[in-house]
Tab-separated table of C-alpha atoms in Angstrom:
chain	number	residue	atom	x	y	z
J	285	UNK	CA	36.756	-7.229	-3.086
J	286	UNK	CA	33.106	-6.090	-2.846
J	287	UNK	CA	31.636	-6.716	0.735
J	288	UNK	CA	28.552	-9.016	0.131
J	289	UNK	CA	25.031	-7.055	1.667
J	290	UNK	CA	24.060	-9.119	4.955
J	291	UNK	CA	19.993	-10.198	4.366
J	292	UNK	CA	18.741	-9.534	7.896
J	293	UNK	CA	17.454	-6.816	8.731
J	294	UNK	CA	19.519	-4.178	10.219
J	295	UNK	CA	18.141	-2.640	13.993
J	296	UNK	CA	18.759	1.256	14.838
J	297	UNK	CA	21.846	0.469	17.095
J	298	UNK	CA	24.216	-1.639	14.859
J	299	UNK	CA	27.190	0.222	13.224
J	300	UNK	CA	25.846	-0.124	9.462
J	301	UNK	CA	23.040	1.935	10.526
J	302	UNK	CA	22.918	5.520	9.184
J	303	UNK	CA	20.715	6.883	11.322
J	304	UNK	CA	21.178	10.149	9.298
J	305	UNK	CA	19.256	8.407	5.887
J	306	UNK	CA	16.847	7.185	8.236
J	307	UNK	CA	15.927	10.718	10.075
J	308	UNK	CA	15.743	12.215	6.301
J	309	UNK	CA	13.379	10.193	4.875
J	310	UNK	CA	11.883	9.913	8.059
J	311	UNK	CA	11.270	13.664	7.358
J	312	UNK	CA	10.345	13.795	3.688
J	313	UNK	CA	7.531	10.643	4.800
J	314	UNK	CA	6.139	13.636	7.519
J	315	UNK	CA	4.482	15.054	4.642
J	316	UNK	CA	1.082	13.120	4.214
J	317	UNK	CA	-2.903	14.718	2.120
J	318	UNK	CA	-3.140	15.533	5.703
J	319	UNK	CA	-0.078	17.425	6.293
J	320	UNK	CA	0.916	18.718	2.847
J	321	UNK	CA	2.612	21.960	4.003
J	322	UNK	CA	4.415	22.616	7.359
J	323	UNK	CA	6.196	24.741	9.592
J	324	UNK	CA	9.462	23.672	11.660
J	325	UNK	CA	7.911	23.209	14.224
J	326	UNK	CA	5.432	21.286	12.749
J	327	UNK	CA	8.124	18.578	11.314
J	328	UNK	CA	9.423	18.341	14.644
J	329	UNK	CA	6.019	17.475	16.144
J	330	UNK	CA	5.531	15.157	13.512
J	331	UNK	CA	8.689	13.391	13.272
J	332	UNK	CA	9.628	13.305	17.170
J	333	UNK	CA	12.509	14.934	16.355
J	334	UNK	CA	13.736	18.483	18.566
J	335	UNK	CA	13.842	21.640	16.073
J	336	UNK	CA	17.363	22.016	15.698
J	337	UNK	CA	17.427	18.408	14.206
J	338	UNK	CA	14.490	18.740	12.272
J	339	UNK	CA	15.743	22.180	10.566
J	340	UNK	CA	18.966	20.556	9.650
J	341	UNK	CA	17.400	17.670	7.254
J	342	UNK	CA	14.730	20.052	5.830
J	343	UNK	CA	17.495	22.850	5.050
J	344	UNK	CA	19.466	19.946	3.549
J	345	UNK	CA	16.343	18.377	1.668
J	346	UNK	CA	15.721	21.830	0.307
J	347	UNK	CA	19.526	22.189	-1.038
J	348	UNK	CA	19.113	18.652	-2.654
J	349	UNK	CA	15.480	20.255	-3.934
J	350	UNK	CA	13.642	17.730	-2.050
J	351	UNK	CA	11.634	20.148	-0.321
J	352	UNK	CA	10.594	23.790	-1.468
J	353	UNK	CA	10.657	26.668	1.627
J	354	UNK	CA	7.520	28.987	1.210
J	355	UNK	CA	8.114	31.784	4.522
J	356	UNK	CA	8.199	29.941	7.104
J	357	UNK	CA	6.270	26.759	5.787
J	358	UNK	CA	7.668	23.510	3.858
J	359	UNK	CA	6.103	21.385	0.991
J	360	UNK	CA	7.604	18.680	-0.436
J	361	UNK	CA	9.110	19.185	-4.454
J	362	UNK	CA	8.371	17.647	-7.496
J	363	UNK	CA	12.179	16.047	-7.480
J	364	UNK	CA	10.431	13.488	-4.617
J	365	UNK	CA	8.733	12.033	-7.826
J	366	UNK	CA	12.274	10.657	-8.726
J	367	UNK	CA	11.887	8.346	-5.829
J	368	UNK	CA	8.520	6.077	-6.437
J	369	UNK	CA	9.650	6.378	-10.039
J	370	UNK	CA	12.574	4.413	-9.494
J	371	UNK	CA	10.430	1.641	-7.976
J	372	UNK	CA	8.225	1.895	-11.271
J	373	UNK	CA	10.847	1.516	-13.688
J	374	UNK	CA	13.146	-0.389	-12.026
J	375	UNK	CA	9.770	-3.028	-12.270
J	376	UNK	CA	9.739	-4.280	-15.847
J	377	UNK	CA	6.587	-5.574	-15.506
J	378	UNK	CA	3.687	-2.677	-14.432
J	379	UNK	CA	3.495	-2.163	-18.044
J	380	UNK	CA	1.534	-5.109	-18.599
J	381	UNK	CA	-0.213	-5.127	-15.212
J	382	UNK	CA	-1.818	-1.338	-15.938
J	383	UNK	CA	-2.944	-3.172	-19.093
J	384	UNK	CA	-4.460	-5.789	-17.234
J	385	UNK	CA	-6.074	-3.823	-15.475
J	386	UNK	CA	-7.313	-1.494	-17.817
J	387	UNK	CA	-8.924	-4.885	-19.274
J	388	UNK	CA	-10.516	-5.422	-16.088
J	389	UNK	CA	-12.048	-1.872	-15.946
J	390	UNK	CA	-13.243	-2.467	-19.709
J	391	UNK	CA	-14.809	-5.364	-18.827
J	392	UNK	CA	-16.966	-4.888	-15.458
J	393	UNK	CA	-16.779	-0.891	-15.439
J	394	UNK	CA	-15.202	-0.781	-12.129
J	395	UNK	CA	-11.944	0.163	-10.623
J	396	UNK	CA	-9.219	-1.994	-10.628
J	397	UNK	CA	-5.562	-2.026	-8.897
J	398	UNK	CA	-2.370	-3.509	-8.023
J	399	UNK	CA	-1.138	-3.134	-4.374
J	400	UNK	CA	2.153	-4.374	-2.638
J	401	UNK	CA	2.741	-4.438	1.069
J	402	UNK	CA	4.567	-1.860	2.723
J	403	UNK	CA	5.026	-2.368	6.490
J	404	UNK	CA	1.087	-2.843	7.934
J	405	UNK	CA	-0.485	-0.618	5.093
J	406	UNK	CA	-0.995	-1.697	1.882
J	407	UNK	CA	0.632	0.699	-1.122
J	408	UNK	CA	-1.184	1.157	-4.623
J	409	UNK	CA	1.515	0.580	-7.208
J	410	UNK	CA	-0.769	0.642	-10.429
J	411	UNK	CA	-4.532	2.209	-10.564
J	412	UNK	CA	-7.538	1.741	-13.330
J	413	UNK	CA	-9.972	3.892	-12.118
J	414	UNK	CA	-13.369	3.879	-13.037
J	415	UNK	CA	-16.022	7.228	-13.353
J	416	UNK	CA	-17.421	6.033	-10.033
J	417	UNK	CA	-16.120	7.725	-6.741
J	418	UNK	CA	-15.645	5.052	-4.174
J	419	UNK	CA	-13.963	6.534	-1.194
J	420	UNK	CA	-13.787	10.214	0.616
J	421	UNK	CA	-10.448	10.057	-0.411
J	422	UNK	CA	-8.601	10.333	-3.991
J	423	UNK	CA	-6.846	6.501	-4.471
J	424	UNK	CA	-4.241	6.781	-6.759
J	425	UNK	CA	-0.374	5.305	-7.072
J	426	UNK	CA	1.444	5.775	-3.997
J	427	UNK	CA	-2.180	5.900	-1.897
J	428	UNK	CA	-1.238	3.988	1.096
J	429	UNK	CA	-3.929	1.490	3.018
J	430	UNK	CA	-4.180	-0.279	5.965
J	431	UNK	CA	-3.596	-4.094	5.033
J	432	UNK	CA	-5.918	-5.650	7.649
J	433	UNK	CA	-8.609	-3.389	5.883
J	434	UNK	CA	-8.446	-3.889	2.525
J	435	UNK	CA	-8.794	-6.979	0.306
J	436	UNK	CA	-5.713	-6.163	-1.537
J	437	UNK	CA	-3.648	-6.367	1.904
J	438	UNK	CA	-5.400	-9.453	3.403
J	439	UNK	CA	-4.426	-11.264	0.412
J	440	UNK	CA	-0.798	-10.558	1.006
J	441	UNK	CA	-0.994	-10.479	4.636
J	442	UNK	CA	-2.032	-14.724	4.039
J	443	UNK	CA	0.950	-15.132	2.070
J	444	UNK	CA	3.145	-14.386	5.005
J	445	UNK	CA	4.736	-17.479	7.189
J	446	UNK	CA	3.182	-17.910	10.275
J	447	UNK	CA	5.986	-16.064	12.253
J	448	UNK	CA	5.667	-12.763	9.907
J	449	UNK	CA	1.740	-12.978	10.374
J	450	UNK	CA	2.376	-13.502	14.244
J	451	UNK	CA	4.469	-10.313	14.096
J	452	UNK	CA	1.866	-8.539	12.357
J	453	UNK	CA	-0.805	-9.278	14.540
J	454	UNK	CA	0.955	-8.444	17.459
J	455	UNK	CA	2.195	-5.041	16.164
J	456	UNK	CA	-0.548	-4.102	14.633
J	457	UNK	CA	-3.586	-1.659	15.618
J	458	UNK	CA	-6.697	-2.454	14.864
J	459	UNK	CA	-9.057	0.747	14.006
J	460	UNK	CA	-12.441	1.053	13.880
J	461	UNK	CA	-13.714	3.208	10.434
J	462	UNK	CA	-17.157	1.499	9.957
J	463	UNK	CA	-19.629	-0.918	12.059
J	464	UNK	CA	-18.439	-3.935	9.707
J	465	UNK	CA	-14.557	-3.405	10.236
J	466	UNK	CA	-12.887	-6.159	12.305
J	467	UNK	CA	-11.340	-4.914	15.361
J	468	UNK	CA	-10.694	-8.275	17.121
J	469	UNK	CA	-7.506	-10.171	16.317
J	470	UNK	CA	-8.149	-13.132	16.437
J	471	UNK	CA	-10.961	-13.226	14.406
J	472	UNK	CA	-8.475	-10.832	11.929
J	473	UNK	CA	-6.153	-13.872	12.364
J	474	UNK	CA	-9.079	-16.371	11.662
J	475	UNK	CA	-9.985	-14.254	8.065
J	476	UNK	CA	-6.614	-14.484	7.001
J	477	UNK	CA	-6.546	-18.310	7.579
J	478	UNK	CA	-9.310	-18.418	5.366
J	479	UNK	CA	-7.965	-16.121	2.615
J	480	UNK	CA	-5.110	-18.406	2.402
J	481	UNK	CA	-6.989	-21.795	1.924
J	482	UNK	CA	-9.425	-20.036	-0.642
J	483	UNK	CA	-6.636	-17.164	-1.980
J	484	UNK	CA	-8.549	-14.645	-2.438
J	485	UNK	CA	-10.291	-11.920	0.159
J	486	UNK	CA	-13.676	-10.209	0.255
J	487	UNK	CA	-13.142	-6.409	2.262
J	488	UNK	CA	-16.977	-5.483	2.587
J	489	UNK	CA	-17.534	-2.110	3.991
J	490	UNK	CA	-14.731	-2.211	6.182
J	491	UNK	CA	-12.719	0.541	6.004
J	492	UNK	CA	-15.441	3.100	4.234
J	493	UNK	CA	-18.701	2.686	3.931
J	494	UNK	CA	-19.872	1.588	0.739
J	495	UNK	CA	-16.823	0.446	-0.488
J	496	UNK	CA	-17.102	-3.096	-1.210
J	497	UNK	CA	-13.672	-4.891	-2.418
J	498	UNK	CA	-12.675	-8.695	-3.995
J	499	UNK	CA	-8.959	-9.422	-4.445
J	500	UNK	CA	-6.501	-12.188	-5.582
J	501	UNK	CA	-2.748	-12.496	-4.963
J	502	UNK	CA	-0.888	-11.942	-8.823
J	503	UNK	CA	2.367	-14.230	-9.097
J	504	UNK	CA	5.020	-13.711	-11.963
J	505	UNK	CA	6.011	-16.902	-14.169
J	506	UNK	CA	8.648	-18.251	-11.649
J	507	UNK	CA	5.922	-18.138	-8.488
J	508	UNK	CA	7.334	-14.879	-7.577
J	509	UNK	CA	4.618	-12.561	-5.384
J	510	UNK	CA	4.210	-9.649	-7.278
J	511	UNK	CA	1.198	-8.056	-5.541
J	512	UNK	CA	-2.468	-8.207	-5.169
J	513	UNK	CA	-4.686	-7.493	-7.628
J	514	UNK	CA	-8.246	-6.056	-7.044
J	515	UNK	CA	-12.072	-5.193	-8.228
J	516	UNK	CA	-13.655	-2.379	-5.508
J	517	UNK	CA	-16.680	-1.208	-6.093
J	518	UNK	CA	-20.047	0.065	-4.436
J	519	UNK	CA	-21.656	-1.917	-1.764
J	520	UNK	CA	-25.197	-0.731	-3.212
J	521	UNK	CA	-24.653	-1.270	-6.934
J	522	UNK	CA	-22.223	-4.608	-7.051
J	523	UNK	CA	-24.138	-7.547	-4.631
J	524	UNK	CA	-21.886	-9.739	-3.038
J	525	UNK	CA	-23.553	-13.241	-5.388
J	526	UNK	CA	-21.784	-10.814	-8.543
J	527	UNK	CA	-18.493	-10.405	-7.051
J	528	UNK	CA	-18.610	-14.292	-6.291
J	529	UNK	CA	-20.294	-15.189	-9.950
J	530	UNK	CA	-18.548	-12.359	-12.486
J	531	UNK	CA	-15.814	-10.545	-10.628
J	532	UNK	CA	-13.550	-13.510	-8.979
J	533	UNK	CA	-13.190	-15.269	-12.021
J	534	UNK	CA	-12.609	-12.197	-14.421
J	535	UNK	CA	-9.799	-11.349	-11.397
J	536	UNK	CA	-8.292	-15.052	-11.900
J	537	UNK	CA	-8.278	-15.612	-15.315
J	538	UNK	CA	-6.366	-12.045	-15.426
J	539	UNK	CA	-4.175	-13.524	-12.767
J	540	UNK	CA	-3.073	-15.976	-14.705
J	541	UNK	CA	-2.361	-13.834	-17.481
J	542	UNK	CA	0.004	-11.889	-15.853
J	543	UNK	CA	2.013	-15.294	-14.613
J	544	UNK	CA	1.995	-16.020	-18.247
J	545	UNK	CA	3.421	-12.762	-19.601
J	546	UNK	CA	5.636	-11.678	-16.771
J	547	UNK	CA	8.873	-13.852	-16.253
């Protein structure tokens, strides 16, 4: 007889914990734009781990062809690919989402995106991207965000209960990137408040300068969360009365035509 998976949440000590799993992709998530190649010791450093440990799961990532060895640096391998795209396919519906939002590019010339939440950071699951740069950085699939920053993760930080927002807050650390960016938490708490009465968020210059964001939660037929869908754009071309007047309802009529197509 198959043993039924418990729901809650397992913790590091209880006996169905494989602590090995945990230390390997603990490993293979080292590996950040910042940190795309590194020594042993480097891993170690990273992951917390001492370097006999650490050389263990990179000799056995690299055997699996998880990792490629180059001297004496590591880089993860294209087989890591295999991973996110099992999320992708596995998720019947991104096909019509990238079409949505290639609609949405078509129609106000600005990037457009779908973003789940992943721990505190927000995770890019599907990208339009216009011919304007927004960010330093590249966004693409797989980018990873923090939520209290973004419009995208506000939106799905409000649809939380109030016991998984008051974990969030209290977790949480608050950075500074720009002048604008809210650093206080309760006025973070009183935003999200708001996004949830009004459902949808404004992120205006908060985590980059510049960047200017408007997002709306994306639900599939049966009320099911899918994600957050979003417009960004640049603070000094797109006014704030234009995200209001043009972009929020081009972002909820596409909303509802995902909930209509995706069951």
């Amino acid at each position: 007889m198959e043993t039924a998976v418990q729901e809650d949440i397992l913790s590091p000590d209880d006996r169905d914990f494989v602590t090995a799993l945990a230390s390997g992709l603990e490993v293979i998530l080292a590996f950040d734009q910042a940190h795309p190649r590194m020594t042993l010791s480097e891993v170690a450093s990273r992951t917390g781990m001492n370097r006999a440990r650490a050389r263990r799961f990179l000799l056995t990532l690299h055997a699996l062809g998880y990792v490629r060895k180059q001297g004496r640096s590591f880089e993860l391998a294209p087989k890591v690919l295999q991973l996110g795209y099992a999320f992708l396919s596995a998720n019947n519906y991104r096909s019509v989402i990238q079409q949505v939002l290639e609609e949405i590019t078509a129609e106000c010339g600005e990037s457009s995106s779908l973003g789940v939440l992943d721990g505190d950071a927000v995770i890019y699951v599907a990208r339009s991207a216009s011919r304007h740069r927004l960010m330093a950085i590249t966004l693409s699939v797989g980018t990873r965000l923090p939520a209290a920053h973004t419009s995208m993760g506000r939106v799905l930080l409000a649809q939380l209960d109030d016991s998984e927002l008051d974990a969030f807050l209290e977790r949480v650390t608050l950075e500074r990137y720009t002048e604008k960016t809210i650093t206080d938490k309760a006025e973070l708490r009183q935003c999200l408040r708001k996004v949830r009465q009004q459902g949808y968020a404004i992120a205006d210059q908060e985590l980059d300068s510049g960047l200017r964001s408007i997002a709306v939660p994306a639900f599939d037929a049966h009320g099911k969360l899918l994600g957050a869908i979003n417009i960004s754009t640049n603070a000094a071309r797109v006014d704030y009365d234009t995200l209001m007047r043009d972009y929020l309802p081009l972002l909820q009529a596409k909303a509802r035509q995902i909930r209509t197509h995706v069951s």
